[in-house]
Amino acid sequence: MRQLDLFRKPAAEVIAFPLWKRRALVVATAKVLWTKQGQAANRYWRSVAKACIADLVAAGIPRREAEGQARELFEAVQGELLWMAIDNAAKDGAG
């Protein structure tokens, strides 16, 4: 390996605003999912994920990375749903 070979490697990809850090998206998605169950919830989630993936791909993000971003968004939404459940249980117990 020559010294210049170090500079021929592909550049790293940087996601400036990953989906899971988009708080408004996470909260809004969780609030809608909170009101749905079963297939309705699955359909809604799939539509959100599909739209997010399409937006990222259109912005030049490779599809595989976009799909990974959607999985991370799902985990963030699941976490938000958990906090919503805890908050709801605390309000029910306080009354």
mmCIF file of N, CA and C in Angstrom:
data_model
loop_
_atom_site.group_PDB
_atom_site.id
_atom_site.type_symbol
_atom_site.label_atom_id
_atom_site.label_comp_id
_atom_site.label_asym_id
_atom_site.label_seq_id
_atom_site.Cartn_x
_atom_site.Cartn_y
_atom_site.Cartn_z
ATOM 1 N N MET A 1 0.842 -1.169 0.000
ATOM 2 C CA MET A 1 0.000 0.000 0.000
ATOM 3 C C MET A 1 0.892 1.239 0.000
ATOM 4 N N ARG A 2 0.584 2.139 -0.878
ATOM 5 C CA ARG A 2 1.299 3.409 -0.939
ATOM 6 C C ARG A 2 0.581 4.425 -0.073
ATOM 7 N N GLN A 3 1.262 5.445 0.293
ATOM 8 C CA GLN A 3 0.674 6.473 1.148
ATOM 9 C C GLN A 3 -0.541 7.126 0.491
ATOM 10 N N LEU A 4 -0.501 7.337 -0.796
ATOM 11 C CA LEU A 4 -1.612 7.996 -1.476
ATOM 12 C C LEU A 4 -2.862 7.123 -1.536
ATOM 13 N N ASP A 5 -2.720 5.807 -1.359
ATOM 14 C CA ASP A 5 -3.873 4.919 -1.382
ATOM 15 C C ASP A 5 -4.877 5.276 -0.284
ATOM 16 N N LEU A 6 -4.409 5.871 0.778
ATOM 17 C CA LEU A 6 -5.307 6.251 1.866
ATOM 18 C C LEU A 6 -6.355 7.257 1.406
ATOM 19 N N PHE A 7 -6.018 8.046 0.424
ATOM 20 C CA PHE A 7 -6.925 9.089 -0.034
ATOM 21 C C PHE A 7 -7.846 8.623 -1.152
ATOM 22 N N ARG A 8 -7.732 7.396 -1.569
ATOM 23 C CA ARG A 8 -8.566 6.878 -2.649
ATOM 24 C C ARG A 8 -9.769 6.094 -2.139
ATOM 25 N N LYS A 9 -9.881 5.966 -0.857
ATOM 26 C CA LYS A 9 -11.021 5.249 -0.290
ATOM 27 C C LYS A 9 -12.260 6.122 -0.391
ATOM 28 N N PRO A 10 -13.425 5.497 -0.520
ATOM 29 C CA PRO A 10 -14.654 6.309 -0.603
ATOM 30 C C PRO A 10 -14.880 7.086 0.689
ATOM 31 N N ALA A 11 -15.467 8.242 0.535
ATOM 32 C CA ALA A 11 -15.755 9.086 1.695
ATOM 33 C C ALA A 11 -16.847 8.453 2.545
ATOM 34 N N ALA A 12 -16.807 8.733 3.820
ATOM 35 C CA ALA A 12 -17.847 8.235 4.728
ATOM 36 C C ALA A 12 -19.145 8.993 4.475
ATOM 37 N N GLU A 13 -20.254 8.322 4.729
ATOM 38 C CA GLU A 13 -21.552 8.967 4.588
ATOM 39 C C GLU A 13 -21.959 9.571 5.925
ATOM 40 N N VAL A 14 -22.437 10.770 5.873
ATOM 41 C CA VAL A 14 -22.899 11.457 7.076
ATOM 42 C C VAL A 14 -24.375 11.780 6.885
ATOM 43 N N ILE A 15 -25.195 11.346 7.828
ATOM 44 C CA ILE A 15 -26.619 11.672 7.805
ATOM 45 C C ILE A 15 -26.800 12.849 8.763
ATOM 46 N N ALA A 16 -27.051 14.022 8.204
ATOM 47 C CA ALA A 16 -27.113 15.235 9.021
ATOM 48 C C ALA A 16 -28.288 15.219 9.996
ATOM 49 N N PHE A 17 -29.430 14.747 9.526
ATOM 50 C CA PHE A 17 -30.621 14.740 10.369
ATOM 51 C C PHE A 17 -31.270 13.362 10.303
ATOM 52 N N PRO A 18 -30.742 12.401 11.074
ATOM 53 C CA PRO A 18 -31.321 11.056 11.024
ATOM 54 C C PRO A 18 -32.787 11.068 11.465
ATOM 55 N N LEU A 19 -33.559 10.177 10.884
ATOM 56 C CA LEU A 19 -34.999 10.142 11.162
ATOM 57 C C LEU A 19 -35.301 10.019 12.651
ATOM 58 N N TRP A 20 -34.554 9.195 13.347
ATOM 59 C CA TRP A 20 -34.863 8.943 14.753
ATOM 60 C C TRP A 20 -34.620 10.173 15.626
ATOM 61 N N LYS A 21 -33.889 11.154 15.124
ATOM 62 C CA LYS A 21 -33.659 12.382 15.885
ATOM 63 C C LYS A 21 -34.658 13.473 15.529
ATOM 64 N N ARG A 22 -35.526 13.230 14.583
ATOM 65 C CA ARG A 22 -36.537 14.210 14.193
ATOM 66 C C ARG A 22 -37.706 14.087 15.172
ATOM 67 N N ARG A 23 -37.586 14.801 16.264
ATOM 68 C CA ARG A 23 -38.512 14.669 17.395
ATOM 69 C C ARG A 23 -39.966 14.861 16.994
ATOM 70 N N ALA A 24 -40.235 15.855 16.172
ATOM 71 C CA ALA A 24 -41.621 16.101 15.762
ATOM 72 C C ALA A 24 -42.178 14.900 14.997
ATOM 73 N N LEU A 25 -41.365 14.286 14.153
ATOM 74 C CA LEU A 25 -41.798 13.112 13.397
ATOM 75 C C LEU A 25 -42.053 11.931 14.332
ATOM 76 N N VAL A 26 -41.148 11.723 15.264
ATOM 77 C CA VAL A 26 -41.291 10.614 16.223
ATOM 78 C C VAL A 26 -42.570 10.776 17.041
ATOM 79 N N VAL A 27 -42.775 11.965 17.590
ATOM 80 C CA VAL A 27 -43.943 12.210 18.449
ATOM 81 C C VAL A 27 -45.242 12.121 17.647
ATOM 82 N N ALA A 28 -45.269 12.749 16.483
ATOM 83 C CA ALA A 28 -46.488 12.729 15.663
ATOM 84 C C ALA A 28 -46.846 11.306 15.256
ATOM 85 N N THR A 29 -45.859 10.527 14.876
ATOM 86 C CA THR A 29 -46.107 9.137 14.479
ATOM 87 C C THR A 29 -46.622 8.327 15.666
ATOM 88 N N ALA A 30 -46.005 8.517 16.822
ATOM 89 C CA ALA A 30 -46.435 7.799 18.024
ATOM 90 C C ALA A 30 -47.862 8.167 18.409
ATOM 91 N N LYS A 31 -48.210 9.447 18.311
ATOM 92 C CA LYS A 31 -49.559 9.874 18.678
ATOM 93 C C LYS A 31 -50.614 9.224 17.786
ATOM 94 N N VAL A 32 -50.319 9.122 16.501
ATOM 95 C CA VAL A 32 -51.273 8.467 15.600
ATOM 96 C C VAL A 32 -51.337 6.976 15.905
ATOM 97 N N LEU A 33 -50.180 6.341 16.085
ATOM 98 C CA LEU A 33 -50.175 4.902 16.377
ATOM 99 C C LEU A 33 -50.873 4.595 17.702
ATOM 100 N N TRP A 34 -50.826 5.533 18.649
ATOM 101 C CA TRP A 34 -51.475 5.344 19.941
ATOM 102 C C TRP A 34 -52.978 5.108 19.770
ATOM 103 N N THR A 35 -53.544 5.675 18.708
ATOM 104 C CA THR A 35 -54.989 5.576 18.491
ATOM 105 C C THR A 35 -55.377 4.397 17.606
ATOM 106 N N LYS A 36 -54.381 3.656 17.113
ATOM 107 C CA LYS A 36 -54.667 2.556 16.181
ATOM 108 C C LYS A 36 -54.249 1.224 16.784
ATOM 109 N N GLN A 37 -54.840 0.159 16.242
ATOM 110 C CA GLN A 37 -54.500 -1.194 16.682
ATOM 111 C C GLN A 37 -54.435 -2.116 15.480
ATOM 112 N N GLY A 38 -53.740 -3.211 15.639
ATOM 113 C CA GLY A 38 -53.726 -4.268 14.638
ATOM 114 C C GLY A 38 -53.311 -3.812 13.258
ATOM 115 N N GLN A 39 -54.103 -4.239 12.264
ATOM 116 C CA GLN A 39 -53.777 -3.957 10.876
ATOM 117 C C GLN A 39 -53.778 -2.463 10.564
ATOM 118 N N ALA A 40 -54.640 -1.711 11.206
ATOM 119 C CA ALA A 40 -54.664 -0.262 10.975
ATOM 120 C C ALA A 40 -53.334 0.362 11.396
ATOM 121 N N ALA A 41 -52.809 -0.067 12.522
ATOM 122 C CA ALA A 41 -51.513 0.434 12.986
ATOM 123 C C ALA A 41 -50.404 0.001 12.031
ATOM 124 N N ASN A 42 -50.449 -1.253 11.588
ATOM 125 C CA ASN A 42 -49.437 -1.748 10.649
ATOM 126 C C ASN A 42 -49.465 -0.970 9.338
ATOM 127 N N ARG A 43 -50.666 -0.730 8.818
ATOM 128 C CA ARG A 43 -50.791 0.024 7.560
ATOM 129 C C ARG A 43 -50.245 1.434 7.726
ATOM 130 N N TYR A 44 -50.593 2.074 8.837
ATOM 131 C CA TYR A 44 -50.113 3.437 9.067
ATOM 132 C C TYR A 44 -48.586 3.453 9.150
ATOM 133 N N TRP A 45 -48.018 2.545 9.942
ATOM 134 C CA TRP A 45 -46.563 2.520 10.078
ATOM 135 C C TRP A 45 -45.899 2.280 8.730
ATOM 136 N N ARG A 46 -46.404 1.327 7.955
ATOM 137 C CA ARG A 46 -45.812 1.046 6.643
ATOM 138 C C ARG A 46 -45.869 2.279 5.745
ATOM 139 N N SER A 47 -46.955 3.045 5.807
ATOM 140 C CA SER A 47 -47.062 4.248 4.972
ATOM 141 C C SER A 47 -46.044 5.304 5.409
ATOM 142 N N VAL A 48 -45.843 5.455 6.720
ATOM 143 C CA VAL A 48 -44.847 6.404 7.219
ATOM 144 C C VAL A 48 -43.453 5.974 6.790
ATOM 145 N N ALA A 49 -43.133 4.705 6.999
ATOM 146 C CA ALA A 49 -41.810 4.199 6.648
ATOM 147 C C ALA A 49 -41.550 4.331 5.150
ATOM 148 N N LYS A 50 -42.543 3.972 4.344
ATOM 149 C CA LYS A 50 -42.392 4.056 2.891
ATOM 150 C C LYS A 50 -42.135 5.494 2.449
ATOM 151 N N ALA A 51 -42.880 6.444 3.011
ATOM 152 C CA ALA A 51 -42.704 7.856 2.659
ATOM 153 C C ALA A 51 -41.326 8.364 3.093
ATOM 154 N N CYS A 52 -40.898 7.982 4.274
ATOM 155 C CA CYS A 52 -39.581 8.416 4.767
ATOM 156 C C CYS A 52 -38.466 7.849 3.899
ATOM 157 N N ILE A 53 -38.572 6.570 3.560
ATOM 158 C CA ILE A 53 -37.563 5.945 2.709
ATOM 159 C C ILE A 53 -37.521 6.631 1.346
ATOM 160 N N ALA A 54 -38.683 6.892 0.774
ATOM 161 C CA ALA A 54 -38.742 7.554 -0.535
ATOM 162 C C ALA A 54 -38.108 8.944 -0.465
ATOM 163 N N ASP A 55 -38.375 9.693 0.602
ATOM 164 C CA ASP A 55 -37.791 11.026 0.754
ATOM 165 C C ASP A 55 -36.272 10.963 0.854
ATOM 166 N N LEU A 56 -35.768 10.014 1.635
ATOM 167 C CA LEU A 56 -34.322 9.885 1.794
ATOM 168 C C LEU A 56 -33.653 9.466 0.492
ATOM 169 N N VAL A 57 -34.251 8.510 -0.206
ATOM 170 C CA VAL A 57 -33.685 8.062 -1.487
ATOM 171 C C VAL A 57 -33.688 9.216 -2.490
ATOM 172 N N ALA A 58 -34.761 9.992 -2.509
ATOM 173 C CA ALA A 58 -34.830 11.142 -3.414
ATOM 174 C C ALA A 58 -33.764 12.183 -3.069
ATOM 175 N N ALA A 59 -33.353 12.235 -1.810
ATOM 176 C CA ALA A 59 -32.320 13.167 -1.380
ATOM 177 C C ALA A 59 -30.910 12.628 -1.618
ATOM 178 N N GLY A 60 -30.839 11.412 -2.186
ATOM 179 C CA GLY A 60 -29.530 10.852 -2.525
ATOM 180 C C GLY A 60 -28.974 9.849 -1.537
ATOM 181 N N ILE A 61 -29.750 9.484 -0.532
ATOM 182 C CA ILE A 61 -29.310 8.481 0.442
ATOM 183 C C ILE A 61 -29.509 7.102 -0.187
ATOM 184 N N PRO A 62 -28.522 6.221 -0.103
ATOM 185 C CA PRO A 62 -28.699 4.864 -0.648
ATOM 186 C C PRO A 62 -29.882 4.150 0.020
ATOM 187 N N ARG A 63 -30.577 3.348 -0.744
ATOM 188 C CA ARG A 63 -31.783 2.671 -0.249
ATOM 189 C C ARG A 63 -31.516 1.866 1.026
ATOM 190 N N ARG A 64 -30.430 1.144 1.055
ATOM 191 C CA ARG A 64 -30.119 0.323 2.243
ATOM 192 C C ARG A 64 -29.987 1.203 3.486
ATOM 193 N N GLU A 65 -29.337 2.347 3.348
ATOM 194 C CA GLU A 65 -29.205 3.276 4.476
ATOM 195 C C GLU A 65 -30.565 3.855 4.857
ATOM 196 N N ALA A 66 -31.373 4.193 3.857
ATOM 197 C CA ALA A 66 -32.711 4.737 4.116
ATOM 198 C C ALA A 66 -33.564 3.723 4.875
ATOM 199 N N GLU A 67 -33.465 2.474 4.511
ATOM 200 C CA GLU A 67 -34.218 1.428 5.216
ATOM 201 C C GLU A 67 -33.724 1.284 6.653
ATOM 202 N N GLY A 68 -32.412 1.416 6.846
ATOM 203 C CA GLY A 68 -31.867 1.398 8.206
ATOM 204 C C GLY A 68 -32.374 2.570 9.026
ATOM 205 N N GLN A 69 -32.487 3.724 8.377
ATOM 206 C CA GLN A 69 -33.026 4.897 9.060
ATOM 207 C C GLN A 69 -34.474 4.653 9.484
ATOM 208 N N ALA A 70 -35.244 3.990 8.631
ATOM 209 C CA ALA A 70 -36.642 3.692 8.970
ATOM 210 C C ALA A 70 -36.708 2.738 10.161
ATOM 211 N N ARG A 71 -35.799 1.773 10.219
ATOM 212 C CA ARG A 71 -35.776 0.861 11.373
ATOM 213 C C ARG A 71 -35.445 1.625 12.656
ATOM 214 N N GLU A 72 -34.493 2.547 12.569
ATOM 215 C CA GLU A 72 -34.149 3.343 13.754
ATOM 216 C C GLU A 72 -35.312 4.259 14.156
ATOM 217 N N LEU A 73 -36.022 4.780 13.174
ATOM 218 C CA LEU A 73 -37.211 5.581 13.471
ATOM 219 C C LEU A 73 -38.238 4.727 14.201
ATOM 220 N N PHE A 74 -38.434 3.492 13.746
ATOM 221 C CA PHE A 74 -39.385 2.591 14.387
ATOM 222 C C PHE A 74 -39.027 2.395 15.862
ATOM 223 N N GLU A 75 -37.747 2.205 16.131
ATOM 224 C CA GLU A 75 -37.312 2.029 17.521
ATOM 225 C C GLU A 75 -37.588 3.286 18.350
ATOM 226 N N ALA A 76 -37.356 4.454 17.762
ATOM 227 C CA ALA A 76 -37.618 5.715 18.479
ATOM 228 C C ALA A 76 -39.112 5.881 18.741
ATOM 229 N N VAL A 77 -39.937 5.520 17.771
ATOM 230 C CA VAL A 77 -41.393 5.616 17.938
ATOM 231 C C VAL A 77 -41.846 4.635 19.014
ATOM 232 N N GLN A 78 -41.284 3.434 19.018
ATOM 233 C CA GLN A 78 -41.623 2.463 20.060
ATOM 234 C C GLN A 78 -41.268 3.009 21.440
ATOM 235 N N GLY A 79 -40.128 3.655 21.549
ATOM 236 C CA GLY A 79 -39.731 4.276 22.817
ATOM 237 C C GLY A 79 -40.699 5.373 23.236
ATOM 238 N N GLU A 80 -41.128 6.165 22.270
ATOM 239 C CA GLU A 80 -42.087 7.233 22.565
ATOM 240 C C GLU A 80 -43.417 6.641 23.012
ATOM 241 N N LEU A 81 -43.852 5.573 22.365
ATOM 242 C CA LEU A 81 -45.095 4.900 22.776
ATOM 243 C C LEU A 81 -44.987 4.381 24.205
ATOM 244 N N LEU A 82 -43.817 3.889 24.561
ATOM 245 C CA LEU A 82 -43.605 3.413 25.929
ATOM 246 C C LEU A 82 -43.743 4.570 26.922
ATOM 247 N N TRP A 83 -43.138 5.717 26.606
ATOM 248 C CA TRP A 83 -43.263 6.877 27.484
ATOM 249 C C TRP A 83 -44.705 7.349 27.561
ATOM 250 N N MET A 84 -45.424 7.287 26.459
ATOM 251 C CA MET A 84 -46.835 7.661 26.473
ATOM 252 C C MET A 84 -47.631 6.730 27.383
ATOM 253 N N ALA A 85 -47.328 5.446 27.337
ATOM 254 C CA ALA A 85 -48.024 4.474 28.186
ATOM 255 C C ALA A 85 -47.713 4.724 29.659
ATOM 256 N N ILE A 86 -46.457 5.010 29.964
ATOM 257 C CA ILE A 86 -46.070 5.294 31.343
ATOM 258 C C ILE A 86 -46.782 6.550 31.845
ATOM 259 N N ASP A 87 -46.792 7.591 30.998
ATOM 260 C CA ASP A 87 -47.451 8.834 31.368
ATOM 261 C C ASP A 87 -48.956 8.617 31.575
ATOM 262 N N ASN A 88 -49.555 7.841 30.694
ATOM 263 C CA ASN A 88 -50.982 7.540 30.800
ATOM 264 C C ASN A 88 -51.299 6.763 32.082
ATOM 265 N N ALA A 89 -50.443 5.797 32.403
ATOM 266 C CA ALA A 89 -50.643 5.007 33.621
ATOM 267 C C ALA A 89 -50.478 5.884 34.867
ATOM 268 N N ALA A 90 -49.535 6.815 34.817
ATOM 269 C CA ALA A 90 -49.312 7.700 35.969
ATOM 270 C C ALA A 90 -50.520 8.621 36.161
ATOM 271 N N LYS A 91 -51.074 9.108 35.071
ATOM 272 C CA LYS A 91 -52.267 9.974 35.170
ATOM 273 C C LYS A 91 -53.459 9.195 35.693
ATOM 274 N N ASP A 92 -53.606 7.947 35.248
ATOM 275 C CA ASP A 92 -54.702 7.099 35.743
ATOM 276 C C ASP A 92 -54.539 6.790 37.218
ATOM 277 N N GLY A 93 -53.320 6.594 37.662
ATOM 278 C CA GLY A 93 -53.070 6.288 39.055
ATOM 279 C C GLY A 93 -53.172 7.501 39.965
ATOM 280 N N ALA A 94 -53.014 8.690 39.402
ATOM 281 C CA ALA A 94 -53.054 9.909 40.210
ATOM 282 C C ALA A 94 -54.483 10.356 40.494
ATOM 283 N N GLY A 95 -55.431 9.829 39.736
ATOM 284 C CA GLY A 95 -56.814 10.290 39.879
ATOM 285 C C GLY A 95 -57.535 9.548 40.895
#
